[in-house]
Coordinates of C-alpha atoms in Angstrom, one line a residue:
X1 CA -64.5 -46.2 -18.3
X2 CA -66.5 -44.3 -21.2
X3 CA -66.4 -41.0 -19.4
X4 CA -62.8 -41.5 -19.3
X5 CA -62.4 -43.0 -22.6
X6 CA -64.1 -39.8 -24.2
X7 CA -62.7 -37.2 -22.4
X8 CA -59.2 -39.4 -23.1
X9 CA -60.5 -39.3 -26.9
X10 CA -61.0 -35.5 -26.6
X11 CA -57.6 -34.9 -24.8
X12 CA -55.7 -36.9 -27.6
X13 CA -57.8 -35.4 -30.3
X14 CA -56.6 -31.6 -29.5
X15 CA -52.9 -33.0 -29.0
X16 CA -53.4 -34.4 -33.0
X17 CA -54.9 -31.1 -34.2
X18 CA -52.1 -29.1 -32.0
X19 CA -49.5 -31.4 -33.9
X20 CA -51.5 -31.0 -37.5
X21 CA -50.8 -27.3 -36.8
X22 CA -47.1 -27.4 -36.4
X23 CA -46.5 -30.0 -39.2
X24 CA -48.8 -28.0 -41.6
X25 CA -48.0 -24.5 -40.5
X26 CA -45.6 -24.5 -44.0
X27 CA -48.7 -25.2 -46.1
X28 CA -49.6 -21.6 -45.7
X29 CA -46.4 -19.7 -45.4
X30 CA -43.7 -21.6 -46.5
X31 CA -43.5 -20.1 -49.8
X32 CA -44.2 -16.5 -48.3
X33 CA -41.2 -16.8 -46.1
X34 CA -38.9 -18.1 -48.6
X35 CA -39.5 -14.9 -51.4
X36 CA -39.1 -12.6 -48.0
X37 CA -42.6 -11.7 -48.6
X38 CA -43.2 -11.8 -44.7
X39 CA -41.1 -12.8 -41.9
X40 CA -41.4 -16.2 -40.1
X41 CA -42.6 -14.5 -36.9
X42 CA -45.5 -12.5 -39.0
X43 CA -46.2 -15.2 -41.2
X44 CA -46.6 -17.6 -38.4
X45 CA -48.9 -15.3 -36.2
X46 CA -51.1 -14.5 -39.6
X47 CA -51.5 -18.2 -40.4
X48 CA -52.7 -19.0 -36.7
X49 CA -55.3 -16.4 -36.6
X50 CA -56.4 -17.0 -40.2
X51 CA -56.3 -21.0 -39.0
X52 CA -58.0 -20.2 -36.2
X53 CA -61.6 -18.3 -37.9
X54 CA -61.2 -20.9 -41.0
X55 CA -62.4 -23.7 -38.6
X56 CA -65.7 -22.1 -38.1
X57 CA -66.6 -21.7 -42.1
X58 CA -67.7 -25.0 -42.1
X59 CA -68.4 -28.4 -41.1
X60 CA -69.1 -30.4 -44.2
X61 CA -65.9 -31.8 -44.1
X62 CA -66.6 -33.0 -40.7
X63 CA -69.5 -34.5 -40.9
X64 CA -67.8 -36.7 -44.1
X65 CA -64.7 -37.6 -41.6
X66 CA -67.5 -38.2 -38.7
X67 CA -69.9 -40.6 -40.7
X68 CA -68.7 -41.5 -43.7
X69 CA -65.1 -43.1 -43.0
X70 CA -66.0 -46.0 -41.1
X71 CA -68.6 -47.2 -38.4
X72 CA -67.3 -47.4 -35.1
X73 CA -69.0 -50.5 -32.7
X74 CA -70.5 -49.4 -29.6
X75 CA -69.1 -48.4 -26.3
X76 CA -66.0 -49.1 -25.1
X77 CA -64.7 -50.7 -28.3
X78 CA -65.8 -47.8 -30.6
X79 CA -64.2 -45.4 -28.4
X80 CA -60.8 -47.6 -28.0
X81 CA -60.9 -47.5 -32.1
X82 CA -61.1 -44.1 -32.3
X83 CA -58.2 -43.4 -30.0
X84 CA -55.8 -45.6 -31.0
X85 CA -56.6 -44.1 -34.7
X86 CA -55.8 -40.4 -33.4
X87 CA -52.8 -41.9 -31.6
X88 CA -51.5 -43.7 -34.7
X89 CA -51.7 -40.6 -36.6
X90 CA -49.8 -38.4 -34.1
X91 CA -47.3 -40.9 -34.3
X92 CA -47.3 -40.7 -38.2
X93 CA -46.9 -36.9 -37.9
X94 CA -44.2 -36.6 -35.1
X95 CA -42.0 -38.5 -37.5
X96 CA -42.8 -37.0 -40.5
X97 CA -41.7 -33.3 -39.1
X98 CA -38.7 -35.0 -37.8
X99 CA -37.9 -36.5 -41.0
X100 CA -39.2 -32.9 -42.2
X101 CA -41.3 -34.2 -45.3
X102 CA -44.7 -32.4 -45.5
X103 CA -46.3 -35.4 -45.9
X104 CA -50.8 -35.1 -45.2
X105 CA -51.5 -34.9 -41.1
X106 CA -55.8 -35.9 -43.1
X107 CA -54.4 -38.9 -44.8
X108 CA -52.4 -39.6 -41.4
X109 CA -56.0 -39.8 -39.6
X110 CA -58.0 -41.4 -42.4
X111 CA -55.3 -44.0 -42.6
X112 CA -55.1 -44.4 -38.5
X113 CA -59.3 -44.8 -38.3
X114 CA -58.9 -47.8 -41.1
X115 CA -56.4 -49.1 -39.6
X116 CA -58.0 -49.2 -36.1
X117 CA -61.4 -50.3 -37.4
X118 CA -60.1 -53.2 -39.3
X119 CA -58.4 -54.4 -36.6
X120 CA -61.6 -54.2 -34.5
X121 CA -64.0 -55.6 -38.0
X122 CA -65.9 -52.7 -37.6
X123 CA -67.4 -51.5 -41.0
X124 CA -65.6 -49.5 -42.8
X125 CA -67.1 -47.7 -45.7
X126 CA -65.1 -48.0 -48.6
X127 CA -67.1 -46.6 -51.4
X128 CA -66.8 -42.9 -49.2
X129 CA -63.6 -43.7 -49.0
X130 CA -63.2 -44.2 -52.4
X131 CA -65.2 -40.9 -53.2
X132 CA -64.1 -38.7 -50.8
X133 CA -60.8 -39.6 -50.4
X134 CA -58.9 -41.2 -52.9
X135 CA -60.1 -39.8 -55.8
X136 CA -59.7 -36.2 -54.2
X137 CA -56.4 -37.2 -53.3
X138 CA -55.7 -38.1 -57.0
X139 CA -57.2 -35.2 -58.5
X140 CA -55.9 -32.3 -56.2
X141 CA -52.4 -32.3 -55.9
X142 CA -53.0 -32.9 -60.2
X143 CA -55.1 -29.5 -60.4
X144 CA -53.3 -27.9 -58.0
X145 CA -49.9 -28.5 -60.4
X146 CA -52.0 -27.4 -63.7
X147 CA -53.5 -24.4 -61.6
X148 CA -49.9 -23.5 -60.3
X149 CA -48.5 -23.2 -63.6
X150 CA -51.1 -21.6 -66.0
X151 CA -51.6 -18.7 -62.8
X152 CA -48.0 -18.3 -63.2
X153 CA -47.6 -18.9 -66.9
X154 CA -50.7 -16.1 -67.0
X155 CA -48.7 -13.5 -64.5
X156 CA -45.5 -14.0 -67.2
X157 CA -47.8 -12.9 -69.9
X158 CA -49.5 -10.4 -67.7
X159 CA -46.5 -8.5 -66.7
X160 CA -44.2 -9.0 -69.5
X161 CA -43.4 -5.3 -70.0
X162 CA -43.1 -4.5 -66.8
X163 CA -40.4 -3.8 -64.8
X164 CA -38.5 -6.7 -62.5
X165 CA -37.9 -4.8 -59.5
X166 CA -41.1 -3.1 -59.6
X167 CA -43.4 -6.9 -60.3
X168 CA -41.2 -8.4 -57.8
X169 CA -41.8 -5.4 -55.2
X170 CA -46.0 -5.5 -55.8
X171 CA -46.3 -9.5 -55.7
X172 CA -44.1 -9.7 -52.6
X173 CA -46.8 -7.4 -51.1
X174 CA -49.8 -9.9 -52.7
X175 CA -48.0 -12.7 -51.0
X176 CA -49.1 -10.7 -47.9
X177 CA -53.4 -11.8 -49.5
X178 CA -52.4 -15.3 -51.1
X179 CA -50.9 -16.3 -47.3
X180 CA -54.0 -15.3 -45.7
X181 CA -55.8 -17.4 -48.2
X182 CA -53.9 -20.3 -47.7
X183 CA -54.2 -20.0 -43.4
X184 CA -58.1 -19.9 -43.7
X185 CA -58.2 -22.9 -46.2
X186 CA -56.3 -24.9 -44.2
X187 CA -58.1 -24.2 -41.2
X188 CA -61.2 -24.5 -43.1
X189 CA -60.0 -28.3 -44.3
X190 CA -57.7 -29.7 -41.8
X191 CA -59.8 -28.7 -38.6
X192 CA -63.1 -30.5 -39.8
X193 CA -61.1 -33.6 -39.8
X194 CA -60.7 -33.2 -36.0
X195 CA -63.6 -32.1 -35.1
X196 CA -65.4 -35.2 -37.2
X197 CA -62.8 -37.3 -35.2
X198 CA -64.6 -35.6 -31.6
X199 CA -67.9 -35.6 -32.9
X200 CA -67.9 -39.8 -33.7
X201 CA -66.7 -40.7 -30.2
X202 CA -69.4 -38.4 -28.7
X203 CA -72.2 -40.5 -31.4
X204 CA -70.3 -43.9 -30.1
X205 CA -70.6 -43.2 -26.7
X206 CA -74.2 -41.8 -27.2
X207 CA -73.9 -38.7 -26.0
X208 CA -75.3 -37.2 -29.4
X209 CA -77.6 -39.1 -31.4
X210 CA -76.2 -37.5 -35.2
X211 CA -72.7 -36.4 -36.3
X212 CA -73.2 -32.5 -36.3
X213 CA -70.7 -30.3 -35.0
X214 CA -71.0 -28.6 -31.3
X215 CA -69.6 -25.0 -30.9
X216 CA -67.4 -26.0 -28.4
X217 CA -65.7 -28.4 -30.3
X218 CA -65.2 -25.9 -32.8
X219 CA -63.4 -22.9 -30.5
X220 CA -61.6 -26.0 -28.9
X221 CA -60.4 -27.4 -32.4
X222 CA -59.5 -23.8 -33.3
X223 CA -57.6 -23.1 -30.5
X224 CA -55.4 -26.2 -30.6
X225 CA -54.7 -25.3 -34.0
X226 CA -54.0 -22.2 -34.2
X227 CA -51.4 -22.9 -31.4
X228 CA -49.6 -25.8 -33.4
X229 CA -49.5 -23.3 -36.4
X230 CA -48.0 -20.3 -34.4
X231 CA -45.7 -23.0 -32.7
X232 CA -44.2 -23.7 -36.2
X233 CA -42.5 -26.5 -37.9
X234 CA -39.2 -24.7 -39.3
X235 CA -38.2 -28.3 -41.1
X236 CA -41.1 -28.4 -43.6
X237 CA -41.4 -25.2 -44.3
X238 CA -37.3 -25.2 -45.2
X239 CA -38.6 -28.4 -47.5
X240 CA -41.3 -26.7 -49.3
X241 CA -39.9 -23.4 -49.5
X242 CA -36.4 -24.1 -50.6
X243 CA -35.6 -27.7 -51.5
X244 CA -38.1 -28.2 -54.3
X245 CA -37.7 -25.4 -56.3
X246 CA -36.3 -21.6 -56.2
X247 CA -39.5 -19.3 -55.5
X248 CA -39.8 -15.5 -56.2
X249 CA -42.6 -13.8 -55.4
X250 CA -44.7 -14.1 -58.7
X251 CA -43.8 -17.8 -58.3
X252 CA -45.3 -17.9 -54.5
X253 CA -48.4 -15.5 -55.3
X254 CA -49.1 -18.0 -57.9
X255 CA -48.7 -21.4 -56.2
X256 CA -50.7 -20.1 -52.9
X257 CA -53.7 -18.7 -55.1
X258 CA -53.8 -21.8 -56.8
X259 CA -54.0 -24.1 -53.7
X260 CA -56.6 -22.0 -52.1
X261 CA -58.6 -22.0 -54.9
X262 CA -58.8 -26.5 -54.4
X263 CA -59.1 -26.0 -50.7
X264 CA -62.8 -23.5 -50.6
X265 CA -63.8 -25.3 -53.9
X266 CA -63.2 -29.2 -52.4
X267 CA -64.7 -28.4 -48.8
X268 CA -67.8 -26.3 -49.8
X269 CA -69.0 -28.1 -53.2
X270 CA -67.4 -31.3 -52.4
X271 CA -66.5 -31.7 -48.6
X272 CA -63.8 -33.9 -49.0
X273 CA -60.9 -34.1 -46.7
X274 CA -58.3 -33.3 -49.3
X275 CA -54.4 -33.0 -47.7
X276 CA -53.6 -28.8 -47.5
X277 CA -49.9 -30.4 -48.1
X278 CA -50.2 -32.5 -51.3
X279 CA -52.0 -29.3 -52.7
X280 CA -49.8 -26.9 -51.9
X281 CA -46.8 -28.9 -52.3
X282 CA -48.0 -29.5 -56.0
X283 CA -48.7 -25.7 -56.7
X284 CA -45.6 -25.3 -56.3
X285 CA -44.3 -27.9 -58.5
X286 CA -46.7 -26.2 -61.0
X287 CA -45.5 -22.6 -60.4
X288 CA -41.7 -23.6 -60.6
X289 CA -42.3 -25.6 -63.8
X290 CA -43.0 -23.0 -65.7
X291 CA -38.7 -21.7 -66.3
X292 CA -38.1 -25.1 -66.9
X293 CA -38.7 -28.5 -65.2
X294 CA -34.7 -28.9 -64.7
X295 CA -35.5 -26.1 -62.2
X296 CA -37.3 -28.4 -60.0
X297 CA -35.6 -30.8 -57.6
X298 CA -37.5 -34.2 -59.1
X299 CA -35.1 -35.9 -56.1
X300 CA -36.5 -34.2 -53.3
X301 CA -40.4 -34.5 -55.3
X302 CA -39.8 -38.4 -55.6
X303 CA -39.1 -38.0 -51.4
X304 CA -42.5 -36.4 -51.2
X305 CA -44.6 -38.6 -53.2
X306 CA -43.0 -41.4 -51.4
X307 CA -44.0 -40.1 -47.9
X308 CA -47.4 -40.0 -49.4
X309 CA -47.9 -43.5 -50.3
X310 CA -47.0 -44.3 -46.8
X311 CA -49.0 -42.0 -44.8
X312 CA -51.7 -44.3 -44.8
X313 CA -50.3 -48.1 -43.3
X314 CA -47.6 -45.5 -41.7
X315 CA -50.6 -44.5 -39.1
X316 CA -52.9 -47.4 -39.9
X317 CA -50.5 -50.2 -38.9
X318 CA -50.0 -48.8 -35.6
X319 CA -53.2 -47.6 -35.0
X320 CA -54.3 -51.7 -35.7
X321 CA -51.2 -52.9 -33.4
X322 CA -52.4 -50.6 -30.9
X323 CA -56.2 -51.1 -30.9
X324 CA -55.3 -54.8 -30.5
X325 CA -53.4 -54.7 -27.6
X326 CA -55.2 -52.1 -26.1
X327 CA -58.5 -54.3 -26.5
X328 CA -56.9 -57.5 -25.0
X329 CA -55.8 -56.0 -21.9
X330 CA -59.0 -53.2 -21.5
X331 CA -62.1 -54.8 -19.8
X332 CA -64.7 -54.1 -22.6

């Protein structure tokens, strides 16, 4: 039963980090793809292989998911907990890309391992939670909108005197560096929080005795993701490319640089979990502010934020419901 359970957990894991990769694959090159700076097919392939090496920058944010979310019981219960979290947070996802609001596939999982391990009373550690989660996911979509619209306010300055055709023409090609950026921060982030996921069933089941990261979990993490991204979720990045606001190059340049900068500065100095989406997503609200805020679609904003505040009891409720079935019926 815990061979199976783990190899089950490991299974189910890649399948969330494959699905994390097509629901996030706009974070890196929606706003590329809407200014023209690249074409979906390019953009797509560029943000899977930058996904792909971005997993292995780092574990930080892994070993925070891994040990400092909750405390999973031992054996067969532990495991159960952490599946049914993983499978509440798929769940959370696959509806979300339907619905096509980029809503945070980290926040999906954090919210699904609560869930699961309040169900079960295991410990969950809500100061972390407190620190590395909420008040990251306060604070970055905030400095990603300031960011967004002093880079862009900055370039306006910057290139005043220069001709339109000609700034349009040379950001459309820096597009080409600030989408790169954005691949490898969010497979620098949003991979961690899988492999964390991996590497706490491995501690429950006691196949490793502390919560650092295995090679193979990293190439197998990478892989998965960097197949979900080149798979491509064409509803979100239509969302956060069009609906929100009209981009131009300058516009896009801006927004990506300034969500890249949060990403490397929250996982290396910090190693928080932040969501790729709610920092991108604000960026971009920052960058298109800067004409005027009539220019943004507040509507389609107001959607967003509302997907947010559900993200958690949207994975955690099922991941509980699940856990407590799965628990009755599952010889422990």
């Amino acid at each position: 039963m815990e061979l199976t359970l783990v190899v089950l957990i490991i299974i189910v894991g890649l399948t969330f980090d494959f699905t994390n990769g097509f629901h996030d694959a706009a974070n890196a090159i929606a706003t590329s793809i809407s200014t023209r700076a690249l074409t979906p097919r390019v953009a797509l392939a560029m943000a899977a292989v930058m996904n792909f090496f971005g997993a292995f920058l780092g574990t930080g944010v892994a070993q925070t998911v891994g040990s400092g979310i909750i405390g999973a019981p031992e054996a067969t219960s532990g495991l159960l907990l952490v599946l049914c979290a993983l499978i509440g947070a798929i769940g959370w996802n696959v509806f979300t890309w339907w619905r096509g609001l980029p809503t945070s596939s980290s926040h999906a999982l954090i919210g699904g391992l609560v869930g699961a391990a309040l169900a079960a009373s295991a410990t969950v550690h809500w100061s972390g939670i407190l620190d590395k989660v909420i008040l990251p996911m306060l604070l970055s979509p905030l400095v990603g909108v300031v960011l967004g619209y002093l880079l862009h306010t900055g370039i306006l300055w910057a290139f005043r005197r220069s001709a339109p055709r000609r700034t349009t023409r040379r950001f459309r090609m820096a597009q080409t560096v600030s989408a790169a950026a954005m691949g490898l921060g969010h497979g620098l982030q949003d991979a961690q929080k899988t492999m964390g996921v991996i590497v706490l069933a491995l501690v429950t089941a006691g196949w490793q005795d502390d919560f650092s990261v295995p090679v193979w979990v990293i190439a197998a993490v990478a892989a998965a993701m960097a197949a979900g991204t080149y798979t491509g979720g064409r509803r979100i990045i239509t969302t956060l490319g069009r609906r929100i606001v009209h981009l131009d190059p300058p516009r896009g340049f801006a927004a990506e640089t300034a969500a890249a900068a949060v990403l490397y500065t929250t996982a290396f100095l910090v190693k928080a979990p932040i969501s790729t989406t709610q920092t991108i997503t604000a960026a971009i609200l920052g960058s298109g502010a800067t004409r005027r805020f009539s220019d943004v679609r507040w509507q389609v904003a107001r959607s967003i934020g509302t997907a947010w505040l559900l993200t958690f009891p949207g994975a955690g409720i099922p991941a509980a419901a699940l856990y407590l079935f799965l628990h009755a019926v599952t010889p422990v």
